[in-house]
XYZ file of C-alpha atoms in Angstrom:
521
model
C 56.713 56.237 179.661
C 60.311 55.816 178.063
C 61.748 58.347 180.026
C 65.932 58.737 180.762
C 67.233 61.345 182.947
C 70.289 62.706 182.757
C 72.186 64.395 185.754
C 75.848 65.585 186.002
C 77.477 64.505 189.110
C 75.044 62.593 190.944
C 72.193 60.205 190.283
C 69.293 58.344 192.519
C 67.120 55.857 191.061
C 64.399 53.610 193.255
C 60.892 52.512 193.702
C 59.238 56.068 195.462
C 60.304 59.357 194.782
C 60.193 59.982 198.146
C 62.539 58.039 198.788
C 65.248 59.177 195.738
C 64.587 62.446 196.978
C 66.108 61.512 200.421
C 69.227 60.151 198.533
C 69.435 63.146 196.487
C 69.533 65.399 199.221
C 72.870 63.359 200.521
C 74.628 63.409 197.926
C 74.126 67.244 198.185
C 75.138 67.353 201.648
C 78.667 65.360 200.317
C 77.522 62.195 201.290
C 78.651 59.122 199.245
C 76.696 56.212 196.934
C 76.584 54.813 199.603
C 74.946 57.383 202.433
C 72.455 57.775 199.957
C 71.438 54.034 199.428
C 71.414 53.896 203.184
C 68.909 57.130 203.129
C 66.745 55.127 199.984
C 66.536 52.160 201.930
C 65.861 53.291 205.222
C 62.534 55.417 203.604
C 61.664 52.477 201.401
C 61.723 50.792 204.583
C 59.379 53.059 205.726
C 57.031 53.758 202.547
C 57.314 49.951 201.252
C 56.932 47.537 203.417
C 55.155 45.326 201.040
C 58.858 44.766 199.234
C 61.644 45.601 201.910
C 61.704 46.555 205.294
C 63.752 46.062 208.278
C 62.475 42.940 208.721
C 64.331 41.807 205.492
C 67.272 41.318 203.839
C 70.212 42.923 202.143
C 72.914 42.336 198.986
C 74.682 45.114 197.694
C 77.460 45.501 194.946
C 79.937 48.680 195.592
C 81.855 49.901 192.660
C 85.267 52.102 194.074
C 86.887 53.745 191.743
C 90.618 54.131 191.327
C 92.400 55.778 193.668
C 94.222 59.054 192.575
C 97.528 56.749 191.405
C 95.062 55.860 188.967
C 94.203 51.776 187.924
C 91.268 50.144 187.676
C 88.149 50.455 189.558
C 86.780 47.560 191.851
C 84.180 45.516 192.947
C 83.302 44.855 196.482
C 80.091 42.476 196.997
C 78.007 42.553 200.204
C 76.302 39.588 201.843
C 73.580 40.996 204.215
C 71.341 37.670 204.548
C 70.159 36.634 207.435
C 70.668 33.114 208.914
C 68.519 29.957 210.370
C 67.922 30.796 214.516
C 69.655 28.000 216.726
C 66.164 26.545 217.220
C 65.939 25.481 213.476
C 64.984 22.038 213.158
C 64.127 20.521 209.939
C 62.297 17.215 211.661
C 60.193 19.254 213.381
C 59.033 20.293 210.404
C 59.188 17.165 208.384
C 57.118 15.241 211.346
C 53.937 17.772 210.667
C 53.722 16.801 207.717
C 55.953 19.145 205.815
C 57.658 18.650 202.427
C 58.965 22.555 201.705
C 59.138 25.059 204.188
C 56.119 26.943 205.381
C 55.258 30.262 203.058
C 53.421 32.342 205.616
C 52.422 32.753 209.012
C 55.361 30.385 210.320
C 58.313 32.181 212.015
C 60.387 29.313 210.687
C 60.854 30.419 207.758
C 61.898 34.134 209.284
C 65.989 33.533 209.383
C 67.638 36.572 211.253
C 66.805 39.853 209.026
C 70.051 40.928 207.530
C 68.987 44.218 206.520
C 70.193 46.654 209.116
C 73.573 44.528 209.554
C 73.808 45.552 205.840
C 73.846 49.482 206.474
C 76.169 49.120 209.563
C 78.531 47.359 207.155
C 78.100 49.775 204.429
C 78.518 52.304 206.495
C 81.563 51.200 208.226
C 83.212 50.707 205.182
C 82.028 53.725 202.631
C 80.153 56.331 205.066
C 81.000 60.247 205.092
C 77.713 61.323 207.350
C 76.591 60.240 210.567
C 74.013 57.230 210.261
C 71.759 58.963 212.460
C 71.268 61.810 209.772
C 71.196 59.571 207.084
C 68.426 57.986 208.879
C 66.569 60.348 209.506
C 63.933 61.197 206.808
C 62.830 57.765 206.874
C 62.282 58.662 210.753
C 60.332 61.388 210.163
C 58.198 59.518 207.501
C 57.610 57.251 209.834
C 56.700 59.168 212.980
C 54.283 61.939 210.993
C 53.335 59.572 208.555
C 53.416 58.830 204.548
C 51.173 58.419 201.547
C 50.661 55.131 200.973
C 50.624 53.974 197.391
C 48.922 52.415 194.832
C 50.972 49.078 195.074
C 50.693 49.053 198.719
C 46.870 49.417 199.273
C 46.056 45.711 198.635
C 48.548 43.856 200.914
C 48.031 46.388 203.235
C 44.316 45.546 203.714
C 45.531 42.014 204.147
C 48.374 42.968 206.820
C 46.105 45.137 209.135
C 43.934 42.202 210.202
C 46.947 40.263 211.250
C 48.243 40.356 214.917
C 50.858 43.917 214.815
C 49.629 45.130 211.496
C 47.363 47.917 212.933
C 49.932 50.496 211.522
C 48.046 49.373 207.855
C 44.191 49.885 209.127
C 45.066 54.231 207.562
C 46.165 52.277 204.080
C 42.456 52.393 202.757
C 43.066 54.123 199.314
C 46.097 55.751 197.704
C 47.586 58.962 199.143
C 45.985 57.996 202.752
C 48.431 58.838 205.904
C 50.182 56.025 207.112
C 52.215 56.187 210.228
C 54.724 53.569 211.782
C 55.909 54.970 215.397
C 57.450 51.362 215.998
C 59.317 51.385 213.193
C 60.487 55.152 213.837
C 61.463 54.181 217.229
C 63.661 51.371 215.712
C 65.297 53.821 213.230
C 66.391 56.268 215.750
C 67.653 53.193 217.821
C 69.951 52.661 214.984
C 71.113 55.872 214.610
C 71.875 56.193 217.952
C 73.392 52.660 218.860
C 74.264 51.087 215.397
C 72.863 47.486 214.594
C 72.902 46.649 218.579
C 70.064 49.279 219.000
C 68.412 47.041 217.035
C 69.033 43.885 217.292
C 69.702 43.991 220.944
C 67.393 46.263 221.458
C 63.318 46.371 221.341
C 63.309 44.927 218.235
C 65.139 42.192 218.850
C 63.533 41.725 222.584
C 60.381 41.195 220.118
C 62.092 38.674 217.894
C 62.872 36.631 220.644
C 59.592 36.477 222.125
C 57.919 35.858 219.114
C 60.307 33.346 218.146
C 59.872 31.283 221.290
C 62.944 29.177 220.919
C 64.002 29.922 216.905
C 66.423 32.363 218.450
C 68.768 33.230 220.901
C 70.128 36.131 222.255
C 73.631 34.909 220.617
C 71.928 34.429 217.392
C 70.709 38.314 217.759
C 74.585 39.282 218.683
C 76.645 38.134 215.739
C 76.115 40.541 212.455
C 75.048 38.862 209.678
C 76.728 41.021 206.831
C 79.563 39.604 205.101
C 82.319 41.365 202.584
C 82.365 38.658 199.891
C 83.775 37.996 196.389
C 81.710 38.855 193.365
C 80.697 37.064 190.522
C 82.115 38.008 186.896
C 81.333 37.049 183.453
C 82.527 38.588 180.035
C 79.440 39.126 177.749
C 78.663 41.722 175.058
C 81.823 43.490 175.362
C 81.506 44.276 179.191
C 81.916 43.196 182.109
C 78.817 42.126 184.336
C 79.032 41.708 188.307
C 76.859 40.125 190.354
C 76.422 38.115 194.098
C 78.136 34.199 194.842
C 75.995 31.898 196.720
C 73.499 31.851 197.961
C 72.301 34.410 195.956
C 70.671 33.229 192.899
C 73.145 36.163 191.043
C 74.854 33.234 189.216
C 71.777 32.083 186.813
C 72.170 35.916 185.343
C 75.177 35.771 184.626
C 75.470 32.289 183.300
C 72.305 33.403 180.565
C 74.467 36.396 180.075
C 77.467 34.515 179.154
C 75.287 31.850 177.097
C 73.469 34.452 174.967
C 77.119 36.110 174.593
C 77.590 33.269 171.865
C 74.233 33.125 170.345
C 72.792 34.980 166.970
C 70.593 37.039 168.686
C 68.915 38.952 166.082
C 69.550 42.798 165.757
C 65.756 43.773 166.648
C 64.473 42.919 170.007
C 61.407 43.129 168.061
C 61.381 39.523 166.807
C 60.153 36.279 168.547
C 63.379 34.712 167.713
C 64.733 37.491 170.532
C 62.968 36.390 173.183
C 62.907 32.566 172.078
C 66.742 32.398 172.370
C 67.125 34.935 175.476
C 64.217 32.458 177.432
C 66.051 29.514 176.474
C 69.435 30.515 178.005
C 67.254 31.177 181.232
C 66.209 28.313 181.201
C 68.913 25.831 180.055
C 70.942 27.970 183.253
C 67.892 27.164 185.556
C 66.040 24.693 185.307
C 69.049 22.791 188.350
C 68.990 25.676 190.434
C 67.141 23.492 192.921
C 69.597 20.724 193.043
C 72.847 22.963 192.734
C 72.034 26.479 194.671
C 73.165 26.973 198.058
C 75.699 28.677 200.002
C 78.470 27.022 199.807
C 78.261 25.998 195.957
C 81.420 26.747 193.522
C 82.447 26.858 190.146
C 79.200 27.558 188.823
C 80.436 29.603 185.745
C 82.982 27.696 184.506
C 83.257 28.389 180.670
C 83.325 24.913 179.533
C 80.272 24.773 181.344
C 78.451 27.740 179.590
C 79.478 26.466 176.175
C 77.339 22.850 177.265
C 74.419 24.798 178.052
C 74.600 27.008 174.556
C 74.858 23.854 172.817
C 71.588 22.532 173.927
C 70.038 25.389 172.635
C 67.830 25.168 169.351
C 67.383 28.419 167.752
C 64.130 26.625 166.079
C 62.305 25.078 168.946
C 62.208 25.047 172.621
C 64.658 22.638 174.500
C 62.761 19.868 176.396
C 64.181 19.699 179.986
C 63.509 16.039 181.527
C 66.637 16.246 183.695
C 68.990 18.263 185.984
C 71.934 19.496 183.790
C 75.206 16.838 184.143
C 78.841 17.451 184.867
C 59.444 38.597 194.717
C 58.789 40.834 196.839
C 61.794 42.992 196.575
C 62.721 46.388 195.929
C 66.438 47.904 194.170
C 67.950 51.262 194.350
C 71.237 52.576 192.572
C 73.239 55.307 193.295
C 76.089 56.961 191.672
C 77.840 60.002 193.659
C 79.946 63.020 191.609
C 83.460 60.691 192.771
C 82.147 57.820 190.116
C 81.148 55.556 193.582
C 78.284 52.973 192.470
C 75.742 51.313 194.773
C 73.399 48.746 193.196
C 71.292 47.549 196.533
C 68.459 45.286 196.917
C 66.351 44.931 199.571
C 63.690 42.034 200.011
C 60.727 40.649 202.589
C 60.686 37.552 199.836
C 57.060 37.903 199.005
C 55.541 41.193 199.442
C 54.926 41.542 203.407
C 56.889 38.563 204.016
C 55.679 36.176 206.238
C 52.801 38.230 207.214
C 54.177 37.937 210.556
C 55.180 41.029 212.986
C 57.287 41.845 215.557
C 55.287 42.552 218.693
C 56.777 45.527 220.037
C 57.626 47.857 217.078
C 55.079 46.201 214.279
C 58.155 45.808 211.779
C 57.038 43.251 209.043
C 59.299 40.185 209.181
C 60.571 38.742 205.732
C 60.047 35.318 204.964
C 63.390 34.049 203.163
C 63.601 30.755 204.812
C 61.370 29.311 201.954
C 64.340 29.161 199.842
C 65.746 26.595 202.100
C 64.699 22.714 201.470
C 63.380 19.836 203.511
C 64.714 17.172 202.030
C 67.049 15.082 204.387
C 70.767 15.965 203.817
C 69.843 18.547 200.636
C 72.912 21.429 201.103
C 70.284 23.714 201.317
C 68.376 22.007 203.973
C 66.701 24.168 206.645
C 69.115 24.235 210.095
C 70.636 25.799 212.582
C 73.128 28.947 211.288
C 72.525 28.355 207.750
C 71.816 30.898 204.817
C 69.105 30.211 202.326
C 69.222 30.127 198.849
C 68.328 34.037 197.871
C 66.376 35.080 194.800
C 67.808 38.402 195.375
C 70.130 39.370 192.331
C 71.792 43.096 192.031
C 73.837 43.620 189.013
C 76.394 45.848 188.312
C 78.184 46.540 184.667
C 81.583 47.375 184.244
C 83.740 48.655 180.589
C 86.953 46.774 179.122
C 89.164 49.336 180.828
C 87.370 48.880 184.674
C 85.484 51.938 184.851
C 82.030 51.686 185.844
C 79.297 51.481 183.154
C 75.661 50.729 184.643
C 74.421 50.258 188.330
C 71.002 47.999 187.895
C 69.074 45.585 189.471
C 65.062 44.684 189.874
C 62.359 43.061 191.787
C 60.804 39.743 190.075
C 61.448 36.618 192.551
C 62.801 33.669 190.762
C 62.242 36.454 187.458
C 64.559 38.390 188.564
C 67.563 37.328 186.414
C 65.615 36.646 183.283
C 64.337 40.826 183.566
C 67.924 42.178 183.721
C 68.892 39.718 181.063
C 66.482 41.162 178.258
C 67.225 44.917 180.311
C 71.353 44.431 180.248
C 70.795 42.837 176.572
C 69.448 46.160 175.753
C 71.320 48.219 177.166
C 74.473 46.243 175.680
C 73.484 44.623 172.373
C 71.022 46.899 171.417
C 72.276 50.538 172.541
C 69.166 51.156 173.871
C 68.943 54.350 176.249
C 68.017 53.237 179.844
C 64.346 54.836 179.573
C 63.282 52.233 176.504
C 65.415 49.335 178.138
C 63.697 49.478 181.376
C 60.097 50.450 179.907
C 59.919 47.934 177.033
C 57.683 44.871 177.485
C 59.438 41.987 178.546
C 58.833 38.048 179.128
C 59.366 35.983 182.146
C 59.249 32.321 182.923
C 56.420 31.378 185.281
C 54.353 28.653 186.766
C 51.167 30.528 188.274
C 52.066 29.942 191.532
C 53.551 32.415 194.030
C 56.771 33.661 191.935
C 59.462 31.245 194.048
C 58.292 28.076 192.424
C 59.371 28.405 189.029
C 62.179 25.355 189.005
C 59.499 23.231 190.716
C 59.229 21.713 187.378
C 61.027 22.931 184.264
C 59.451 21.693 181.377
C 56.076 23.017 182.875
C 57.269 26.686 183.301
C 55.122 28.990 180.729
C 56.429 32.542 179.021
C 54.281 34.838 180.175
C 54.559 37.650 177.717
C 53.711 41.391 178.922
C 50.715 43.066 177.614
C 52.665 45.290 174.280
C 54.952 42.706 173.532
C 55.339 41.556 170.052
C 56.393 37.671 170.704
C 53.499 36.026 171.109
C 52.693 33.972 168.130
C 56.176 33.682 167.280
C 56.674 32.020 170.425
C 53.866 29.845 170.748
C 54.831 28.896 166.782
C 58.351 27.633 168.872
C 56.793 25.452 170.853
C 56.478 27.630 173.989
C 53.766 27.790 176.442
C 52.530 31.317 176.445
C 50.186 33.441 178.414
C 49.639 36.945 178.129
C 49.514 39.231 181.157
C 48.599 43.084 181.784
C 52.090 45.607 181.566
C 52.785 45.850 185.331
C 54.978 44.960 188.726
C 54.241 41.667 188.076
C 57.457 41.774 185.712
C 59.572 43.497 188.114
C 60.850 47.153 188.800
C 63.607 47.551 187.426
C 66.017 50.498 187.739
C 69.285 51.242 185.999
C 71.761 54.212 186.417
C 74.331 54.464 182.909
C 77.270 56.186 183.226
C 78.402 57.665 179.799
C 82.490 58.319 178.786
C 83.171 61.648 180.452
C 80.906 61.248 183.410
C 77.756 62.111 182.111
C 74.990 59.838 183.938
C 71.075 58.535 182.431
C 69.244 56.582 184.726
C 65.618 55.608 184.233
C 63.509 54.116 187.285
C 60.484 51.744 186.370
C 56.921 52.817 185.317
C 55.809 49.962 186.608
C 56.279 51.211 190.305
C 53.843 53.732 189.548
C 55.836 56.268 191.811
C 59.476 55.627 191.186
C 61.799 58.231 190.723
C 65.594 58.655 189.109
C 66.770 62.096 190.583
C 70.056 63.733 189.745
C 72.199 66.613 190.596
């Protein structure tokens, strides 16, 4: 499927078409971008639990357009993560025997979910409707129930055996009825009483038990969304936006900026494509261990992308002994008939998260705190108040003059930059229509292990290469590592919305996600 819709004044693009049809029917109503993300996310919240939820967390990029004195458009960047409880205590953890944090069943490694902080601030700042009506569908979703689908069946199975996953014991096969009264009670408690309803409210009465000690009340009390100062680099003739620290935003842009100055040849088509575009992934990543957390600067600097491109061979792959010298997740994007752009993502980490749940309403809880490290005095280390590094990576693309060009982000874990690289290298290099960019096999660095691992070791990361794509031998004949893998979410969902000169908009959500949806008006 290489479909691009077109639409326009108003565009939706996300993971269930349930879901764009909610923000569809706000922008009708003369809500903004970013009503309508808020209406996406709170149904994907619903409908999706095995990539967002509640229990999760939140970045968004906002792209206002000038004001009627005219100008330039700008960027605002959102920082809804969550952060470490009071309790958080790293020996604790290193004294059982721990050397990274725990993956599942360990509420250590739930920080504070930043997700509904993120809609109060969005809302706040860009809202035109009440919250309470934007929340609503996913309310009613969740009190009469939903279809559950394809992608959710398996982890579903998994979640209704664990202690507050009895919502999942309906998810049996696609298209059976799955209700989540908890989670509709927690809804209308935000649409009633804003993020206290929620966080000071049964949910977070939950939290704190569950927690026994990882929180406090206090912890619970201060909102965890932040307005922050994007990222920027210059590449392919646009600009391309994404999230500072501790977002993981900065290895996309760095590849961006390093592929800017390569000979990329003028077919994605030939092995020499992919070869070069993997190689500024990796020559950007293969530190983010050592170098990623959230208080890190000057990651972009220019002389620093020129080192990088320099190591790169266009002939063979670039051995990586050393740090460089001096998921599951879910995006949406909106674009409303005033040129407003929302590119949101929304993340439990890996696909239920923790596989943990809060007592009282059976909201999934995300488990982010894997990001941070153990390792004594690491800037990342796991503590008390502290953000972890974030896989999570939105991306927003804007022309020469300021006006906005593309709203886009994806799924993918520590994948997650590579996919928009090869999508935005498409869409930019290529001229590719946002259907074929987001539908076209892609590659993606990866280890085998659980999609958050991959800068464990650099020189051991493999290209897996999706099932239609034609790199294979030409990368292996590199000197890559290659493995071939079925066409499917294991390479991310991506979704882009393209606005063309005049304000004509194509969008394109992922086949992948089996029952994604871009919706205009």
């Amino acid at each position: 499927m290489h479909n691009t819709r077109y639409a326009p004044s108003g565009m939706v693009c996300s993971v269930d078409h349930l879901a764009s049809a909610a923000g569809a029917a706000v922008l009708d109503r003369g809500g903004s971008a970013a009503d309508a993300a808020i209406a996406v996310n709170a149904v994907l919240a619903v409908t999706a639990p095995h990539m967002c939820g509640l229990g999760g967390d939140l970045f968004a990029l906002v792209y206002e357009p000038p004001g009627r004195d005219g100008g330039s458009g700008t960027v605002r960047a959102l920082n809804a993560s969550g952060r470490a409880g009071s309790g958080a205590d790293p020996d604790g953890l290193r004294a059982e025997g721990h050397e990274r944090m725990p993956h599942l069943h360990d509420i250590r490694s739930v920080p504070v979910p930043g997700c509904v902080d993120g809609w109060a601030a969005l809302h706040a700042r860009y809202g035109r409707l009440p919250l309470a009506d934007l929340l609503a569908p996913a309310v009613r979703l969740a009190r009469d129930g939903f279809p559950a689908s394809p992608l959710m069946v398996p982890g579903a199975r998994v979640a209704a055996q664990r202690p507050g996953g009895g919502d999942f014991t309906a998810a049996r096969a696609p298209g059976d009825r799955v209700s989540r009264p908890g989670v509709a009670r927690a809804l209308r408690a935000v649409g009633v009483a804003g993020r206290d309803g929620f966080y000071l409210g049964e949910f977070g009465a939950g939290l704190l038990e569950l927690g026994a000690g990882e929180y406090t009340r206090d912890d619970l009390a201060a909102p965890a969304a932040d307005w922050v100062d994007p990222l920027r680099v210059r590449a392919f003739g646009h600009d391309v936006w994404s999230m500072p620290p501790n977002s993981q935003g900065y290895l996309l842009l760095m590849a961006l900026g390093i592929a800017d100055g390569l000979e990329l040849p003028a077919s994605p088509a030939h092995p020499s494509w992919a070869h070069l575009l993997a190689e500024a992934a990796r020559v950007s990543g293969h530190d983010r261990l050592s170098v990623l957390h959230e208080d890190a600067k000057d990651l972009l600097a220019p002389e620093e992308i020129a080192r990088r491109r320099a190591l790169i061979d266009p002939a063979a792959r670039l051995r990586l002994r050393a740090p460089a010298e001096p998921g599951d997740t879910t995006h949406l994007c909106v674009v409303d008939g005033d040129g407003m752009g929302v590119s949101l993502i929304q993340s439990n980490a890996s696909g239920f998260g923790s596989m943990l749940f809060e007592p009282r309403t059976g909201i999934n809880l995300h488990n982010r705190g894997i990001g941070f490290s153990l390792r004594p005095g690491h800037p990342a280390e796991y503590g008390p108040g502290r953000r972890p590094p974030h896989t999570l990576t939105p991306a927003l693309i804007t022309r020469p003059d300021g006006a906005l060009r593309s709203v886009l982000g994806t799924m993918g874990g520590d994948a997650q930059p590579q996919i928009l690289l090869q999508v935005i290298a498409r869409l930019l290099r290529h001229g590719e229509e946002p259907g074929p960019a987001v539908a076209a096999p892609r590659w993606r660095l990866g280890t085998g292990g659980t999609g958050f691992d991959t800068w464990d070791a650099p020189d051991d990361t493999v290209v897996d290469v999706e099932e239609g794509a034609p790199w294979t031998n030409g990368l292996a004949a590199l000197g890559h590592p290659v493995s071939a893998r079925p066409y499917g979410s294991m390479f991310g969902h991506a979704h882009v919305i393209d606005v063309r000169p005049g304000g004509m908009l194509a969008g394109a959500a992922d086949p992948r996600s089996l029952v994604g949806a871009a919706i205009g008006r």
